[in-house]
Structures are given as structure tokens and as C-alpha cells.
Amino acid sequence: MTHTRDALVVHPAAPDMSEEERTALTEAIDAALACAQACTTGADSCLDEPGIAHLRNVVRAQQNAAAMCSAAAQILSRFGSDFGPTPATVLHALGDVAALCEDAARVYAGAYEHCRVTAEACARVRAAAAGLLARG
């Protein structure tokens, strides 16, 4: 059990959430946190590569994804008994930003291992966001 899951289990609104919803939410939050870390480190790694001008777009995409993932994890962690429309909006934005970053990083994934890691983290967060959205 992760700390995220532990926190969601002891939250006062936990009885209002099914086990499947709690699992999907845990996966989305954990994936967002992991992606934020991978993107932050990936952008920093890109900046240490020689002649980085060709990596400018991927660095920006990684920075945007890291910021969005951090914000999404925080927002999704404050759920209470009625989410309202905010989580769906956040999850759509999270998926969109992660997709942009994944696409940018995949271009360089064969040449730079840190870009491969970033692309995989973005793919995971996109899948987790889509899974939570599908739960409706």
C-alpha cells in the first residue's frame, strides 16, 4: 500500500468512495507524482547535454508536464464527498499535457535515456488519467 492509498483510506470521505474509485484515484495521483519527478529530472538532464538547442522543445514540454502533474496530484488529493467538475477538467488537462510531453520526448528517446524515461512516465500518467475519467 502506498502513502497515497493510506491517505485516501483514512480520509473522512473515504466511505463515500468505492474501492475501485479509490484504486483509480491512487493510481492517478501516484502516476502524476512520479511523472512530475521524471519530467523535472528529464529536463535537467537535457540541459546538461552538449549542444542542447535541439532539445529546447522537449525541455519546455517536460517543465510543463512536471508543473501540471504536481498541480493535478495536489488537486486530486483534495476530494471530499463531491468532486464536481474540477477533477474531470484537471484529468483532461493532465492527459493533454502528458501527451504533448510524451510525443516530444519520444523523438529523442532512442538517443537519450532520460527522454525515454520521461516518455514512459507521461504514458503512465495519461493511462491513469484516462482510467479515472472512464470511471466517470
Coordinates of N, CA and C in Angstrom, one line a residue:
M1 N 0.9 -1.2 0.0 CA 0.0 0.0 0.0 C 0.9 1.2 0.0
T2 N 0.6 2.2 -0.8 CA 1.4 3.4 -0.9 C 0.9 4.4 0.1
H3 N 1.7 5.5 0.4 CA 1.3 6.5 1.3 C 0.0 7.2 0.7
T4 N 0.0 7.3 -0.6 CA -1.2 8.0 -1.3 C -2.5 7.2 -0.9
R5 N -2.4 5.9 -1.1 CA -3.5 5.0 -0.8 C -3.9 5.1 0.7
D6 N -2.9 5.0 1.6 CA -3.1 5.2 3.0 C -3.9 6.4 3.3
A7 N -3.5 7.5 2.7 CA -4.1 8.8 3.0 C -5.6 8.8 2.5
L8 N -5.8 8.2 1.3 CA -7.2 8.1 0.8 C -8.1 7.2 1.6
V9 N -7.5 6.2 2.2 CA -8.3 5.2 3.1 C -8.7 5.9 4.4
V10 N -7.8 6.7 5.0 CA -8.2 7.4 6.2 C -8.9 8.7 6.1
H11 N -9.1 9.2 4.9 CA -9.8 10.4 4.6 C -11.2 10.3 5.1
P12 N -11.8 11.3 5.7 CA -13.1 11.2 6.2 C -14.2 10.9 5.1
A13 N -13.9 11.3 3.9 CA -14.8 11.0 2.8 C -14.6 9.6 2.2
A14 N -13.7 8.8 2.7 CA -13.4 7.5 2.2 C -14.6 6.6 2.1
P15 N -15.5 6.6 3.1 CA -16.7 5.7 2.9 C -17.5 6.0 1.7
D16 N -17.5 7.3 1.2 CA -18.3 7.7 0.1 C -17.6 7.2 -1.3
M17 N -16.5 6.6 -1.2 CA -15.8 6.2 -2.4 C -15.7 4.7 -2.5
S18 N -16.0 4.1 -3.7 CA -15.9 2.7 -3.8 C -14.4 2.3 -3.9
E19 N -14.1 1.0 -3.6 CA -12.7 0.5 -3.7 C -12.1 0.7 -5.1
E20 N -12.9 0.5 -6.1 CA -12.4 0.7 -7.5 C -12.1 2.2 -7.7
E21 N -12.9 3.1 -7.2 CA -12.6 4.5 -7.4 C -11.4 4.9 -6.6
R22 N -11.2 4.4 -5.4 CA -10.1 4.7 -4.6 C -8.8 4.2 -5.3
T23 N -8.8 3.0 -5.9 CA -7.7 2.4 -6.6 C -7.3 3.3 -7.8
A24 N -8.3 3.7 -8.6 CA -8.1 4.5 -9.8 C -7.5 5.9 -9.4
L25 N -8.0 6.5 -8.3 CA -7.6 7.7 -7.8 C -6.1 7.6 -7.3
T26 N -5.8 6.6 -6.6 CA -4.5 6.3 -6.1 C -3.5 6.2 -7.3
E27 N -3.9 5.5 -8.3 CA -3.0 5.3 -9.4 C -2.8 6.6 -10.2
A28 N -3.8 7.4 -10.3 CA -3.6 8.7 -11.0 C -2.7 9.6 -10.2
I29 N -2.9 9.7 -8.9 CA -2.1 10.6 -8.1 C -0.6 10.1 -8.1
D30 N -0.4 8.8 -7.8 CA 0.9 8.2 -7.8 C 1.6 8.4 -9.2
A31 N 0.9 8.2 -10.3 CA 1.5 8.4 -11.6 C 1.8 9.8 -11.9
A32 N 1.0 10.7 -11.4 CA 1.3 12.2 -11.6 C 2.5 12.6 -10.8
L33 N 2.6 12.1 -9.6 CA 3.8 12.4 -8.8 C 5.1 11.9 -9.4
A34 N 5.0 10.6 -9.8 CA 6.2 10.0 -10.5 C 6.5 10.7 -11.8
C35 N 5.5 11.1 -12.5 CA 5.8 11.8 -13.8 C 6.4 13.2 -13.5
A36 N 5.9 13.9 -12.5 CA 6.5 15.2 -12.2 C 8.0 15.1 -11.9
Q37 N 8.3 14.0 -11.1 CA 9.7 13.8 -10.8 C 10.5 13.4 -12.1
A38 N 10.0 12.5 -12.9 CA 10.7 12.1 -14.1 C 10.9 13.3 -15.1
C39 N 9.9 14.1 -15.2 CA 10.0 15.3 -16.1 C 10.9 16.3 -15.6
T40 N 10.9 16.6 -14.3 CA 11.8 17.5 -13.7 C 13.3 17.1 -13.9
T41 N 13.5 15.8 -13.6 CA 14.9 15.3 -13.8 C 15.2 15.2 -15.3
G42 N 14.3 14.8 -16.1 CA 14.5 14.8 -17.5 C 14.9 16.1 -18.1
A43 N 14.2 17.1 -17.7 CA 14.5 18.5 -18.2 C 15.9 18.9 -17.8
D44 N 16.2 18.6 -16.5 CA 17.5 18.9 -16.0 C 18.6 18.1 -16.8
S45 N 18.3 16.9 -17.1 CA 19.3 16.0 -17.8 C 19.5 16.6 -19.2
C46 N 18.4 17.0 -19.9 CA 18.5 17.6 -21.2 C 19.4 18.9 -21.2
L47 N 19.3 19.6 -20.1 CA 20.1 20.9 -20.0 C 21.6 20.6 -19.9
D48 N 21.9 19.4 -19.4 CA 23.3 19.0 -19.3 C 23.9 18.4 -20.5
E49 N 23.1 18.1 -21.5 CA 23.6 17.5 -22.8 C 24.3 18.6 -23.6
P50 N 25.4 18.2 -24.3 CA 26.1 19.2 -25.1 C 25.2 19.6 -26.3
G51 N 25.3 20.9 -26.7 CA 24.6 21.4 -27.8 C 23.1 21.2 -27.6
I52 N 22.5 21.8 -26.6 CA 21.1 21.5 -26.3 C 20.0 22.2 -27.1
A53 N 20.4 23.0 -28.0 CA 19.4 23.8 -28.8 C 18.3 22.9 -29.4
H54 N 18.7 21.7 -29.8 CA 17.7 20.8 -30.5 C 16.8 20.2 -29.4
L55 N 17.1 20.3 -28.1 CA 16.2 19.8 -27.1 C 15.3 20.8 -26.4
R56 N 15.4 22.0 -27.0 CA 14.6 23.1 -26.4 C 13.1 22.7 -26.2
N57 N 12.5 22.2 -27.2 CA 11.1 21.9 -27.2 C 10.7 20.8 -26.2
V58 N 11.6 19.8 -26.1 CA 11.4 18.7 -25.1 C 11.6 19.2 -23.7
V59 N 12.5 20.1 -23.5 CA 12.7 20.7 -22.1 C 11.5 21.4 -21.7
R60 N 11.0 22.2 -22.6 CA 9.7 23.0 -22.2 C 8.6 22.1 -22.0
A61 N 8.4 21.0 -22.8 CA 7.3 20.1 -22.6 C 7.5 19.4 -21.3
Q62 N 8.7 19.0 -20.9 CA 9.0 18.4 -19.6 C 8.7 19.3 -18.5
Q63 N 9.1 20.6 -18.6 CA 8.8 21.5 -17.5 C 7.3 21.7 -17.3
N64 N 6.6 21.8 -18.5 CA 5.1 22.0 -18.4 C 4.4 20.7 -17.8
A65 N 4.9 19.6 -18.2 CA 4.3 18.3 -17.7 C 4.6 18.2 -16.2
A66 N 5.8 18.6 -15.8 CA 6.1 18.5 -14.3 C 5.2 19.4 -13.5
A67 N 5.0 20.6 -14.0 CA 4.1 21.6 -13.3 C 2.7 21.1 -13.3
M68 N 2.2 20.6 -14.4 CA 0.8 20.1 -14.5 C 0.6 18.9 -13.6
C69 N 1.6 18.0 -13.6 CA 1.5 16.7 -12.8 C 1.5 17.1 -11.3
S70 N 2.3 18.0 -10.9 CA 2.3 18.4 -9.5 C 1.0 19.0 -9.1
A71 N 0.5 19.9 -9.9 CA -0.8 20.6 -9.6 C -1.9 19.6 -9.6
A72 N -1.9 18.7 -10.5 CA -3.0 17.7 -10.6 C -3.0 16.8 -9.4
A73 N -1.8 16.3 -9.0 CA -1.7 15.5 -7.8 C -2.3 16.2 -6.5
Q74 N -2.0 17.5 -6.4 CA -2.5 18.2 -5.3 C -4.0 18.4 -5.3
I75 N -4.5 18.7 -6.5 CA -6.0 18.9 -6.6 C -6.7 17.6 -6.4
L76 N -6.2 16.5 -7.0 CA -6.9 15.3 -6.9 C -6.8 14.7 -5.4
S77 N -5.9 15.2 -4.6 CA -5.8 14.8 -3.3 C -6.8 15.4 -2.3
R78 N -7.4 16.5 -2.8 CA -8.5 17.2 -2.0 C -9.8 16.9 -2.6
F79 N -10.4 15.7 -2.2 CA -11.6 15.3 -2.9 C -12.9 15.5 -2.2
G80 N -12.9 15.3 -0.9 CA -14.2 15.4 -0.2 C -15.3 14.5 -0.8
S81 N -16.5 14.7 -0.5 CA -17.6 13.8 -0.9 C -18.1 14.2 -2.3
D82 N -17.9 15.4 -2.8 CA -18.4 15.8 -4.1 C -17.3 16.5 -4.9
F83 N -16.8 15.8 -5.8 CA -15.7 16.3 -6.7 C -16.2 17.5 -7.5
G84 N -17.4 17.3 -8.1 CA -17.9 18.3 -9.0 C -17.1 18.2 -10.3
P85 N -17.1 19.2 -11.2 CA -16.5 19.1 -12.5 C -15.0 19.3 -12.5
T86 N -14.4 19.8 -11.4 CA -13.0 20.1 -11.3 C -12.1 18.9 -11.7
P87 N -12.3 17.7 -11.1 CA -11.4 16.6 -11.4 C -11.4 16.3 -12.8
A88 N -12.5 16.2 -13.5 CA -12.5 15.9 -14.9 C -11.8 16.9 -15.7
T89 N -11.9 18.2 -15.4 CA -11.1 19.2 -16.1 C -9.7 19.0 -15.9
V90 N -9.3 18.7 -14.7 CA -7.9 18.5 -14.3 C -7.3 17.3 -15.0
L91 N -8.1 16.2 -15.0 CA -7.7 15.0 -15.7 C -7.5 15.1 -17.2
H92 N -8.4 15.9 -17.8 CA -8.3 16.2 -19.3 C -7.0 17.0 -19.5
A93 N -6.8 18.0 -18.7 CA -5.6 18.8 -18.9 C -4.3 18.0 -18.7
L94 N -4.4 17.2 -17.6 CA -3.2 16.3 -17.3 C -2.9 15.4 -18.5
G95 N -3.9 14.8 -19.0 CA -3.7 13.9 -20.2 C -3.2 14.6 -21.4
D96 N -3.7 15.8 -21.6 CA -3.2 16.6 -22.8 C -1.8 17.0 -22.7
V97 N -1.4 17.5 -21.5 CA 0.0 18.0 -21.3 C 0.9 16.8 -21.3
A98 N 0.5 15.7 -20.7 CA 1.4 14.5 -20.7 C 1.5 14.0 -22.1
A99 N 0.5 14.0 -22.9 CA 0.6 13.5 -24.3 C 1.6 14.4 -25.1
L100 N 1.5 15.7 -24.9 CA 2.5 16.6 -25.6 C 3.9 16.3 -25.2
C101 N 4.1 16.1 -23.9 CA 5.5 15.8 -23.4 C 5.9 14.4 -23.9
E102 N 5.0 13.5 -23.8 CA 5.4 12.1 -24.3 C 5.8 12.2 -25.8
D103 N 5.1 12.9 -26.6 CA 5.4 13.0 -28.0 C 6.8 13.6 -28.2
A104 N 7.0 14.7 -27.5 CA 8.3 15.5 -27.6 C 9.4 14.6 -27.2
A105 N 9.3 13.9 -26.1 CA 10.3 13.1 -25.5 C 10.6 11.8 -26.4
R106 N 9.6 11.2 -27.0 CA 9.8 10.0 -27.8 C 10.7 10.3 -29.0
V107 N 10.7 11.5 -29.5 CA 11.5 11.9 -30.6 C 13.0 11.6 -30.3
Y108 N 13.4 11.8 -29.0 CA 14.8 11.7 -28.6 C 15.0 10.5 -27.7
A109 N 14.0 9.6 -27.5 CA 14.1 8.5 -26.6 C 15.2 7.5 -27.0
G110 N 15.4 7.4 -28.3 CA 16.5 6.5 -28.7 C 17.9 7.0 -28.5
A111 N 18.0 8.3 -28.5 CA 19.4 8.9 -28.3 C 19.6 9.2 -26.8
Y112 N 18.6 9.5 -26.1 CA 18.8 10.0 -24.7 C 17.9 9.1 -23.8
E113 N 18.5 8.4 -22.9 CA 17.8 7.5 -22.0 C 16.8 8.3 -21.1
H114 N 17.2 9.5 -20.7 CA 16.3 10.3 -19.8 C 15.1 10.7 -20.6
C115 N 15.1 10.9 -21.9 CA 13.9 11.2 -22.7 C 13.0 9.9 -22.7
R116 N 13.6 8.8 -22.8 CA 12.8 7.5 -22.8 C 12.0 7.4 -21.5
V117 N 12.7 7.7 -20.4 CA 12.1 7.6 -19.0 C 11.0 8.6 -18.9
T118 N 11.2 9.8 -19.4 CA 10.1 10.8 -19.4 C 8.9 10.4 -20.2
A119 N 9.2 9.9 -21.4 CA 8.1 9.4 -22.3 C 7.3 8.3 -21.6
E120 N 7.9 7.4 -21.0 CA 7.2 6.3 -20.3 C 6.4 6.8 -19.1
A121 N 7.0 7.8 -18.4 CA 6.2 8.3 -17.2 C 5.0 9.1 -17.7
C122 N 5.1 9.8 -18.8 CA 4.0 10.5 -19.4 C 2.9 9.6 -19.9
A123 N 3.4 8.5 -20.5 CA 2.4 7.5 -20.9 C 1.6 6.9 -19.8
R124 N 2.3 6.6 -18.7 CA 1.7 6.0 -17.5 C 0.6 7.0 -16.9
V125 N 1.0 8.3 -16.8 CA 0.1 9.3 -16.2 C -1.1 9.5 -17.2
R126 N -0.9 9.4 -18.5 CA -2.0 9.6 -19.4 C -3.0 8.4 -19.2
A127 N -2.5 7.2 -19.1 CA -3.3 6.0 -18.9 C -4.1 6.1 -17.6
A128 N -3.4 6.5 -16.5 CA -4.0 6.6 -15.2 C -5.1 7.7 -15.3
A129 N -4.9 8.8 -15.9 CA -5.9 9.8 -16.0 C -7.1 9.4 -16.8
A130 N -6.8 8.7 -17.9 CA -7.9 8.1 -18.7 C -8.7 7.1 -18.0
G131 N -8.0 6.3 -17.2 CA -8.7 5.3 -16.4 C -9.6 5.9 -15.3
L132 N -9.2 6.9 -14.7 CA -10.0 7.6 -13.7 C -11.2 8.3 -14.4
L133 N -10.9 8.9 -15.5 CA -12.0 9.6 -16.3 C -13.1 8.6 -16.7
A134 N -12.6 7.4 -17.1 CA -13.6 6.4 -17.6 C -14.5 5.9 -16.4
R135 N -14.1 6.1 -15.2 CA -14.9 5.7 -14.1 C -16.1 6.6 -13.9
G136 N -15.9 7.8 -14.6 CA -17.0 8.8 -14.6 C -17.3 9.4 -13.4

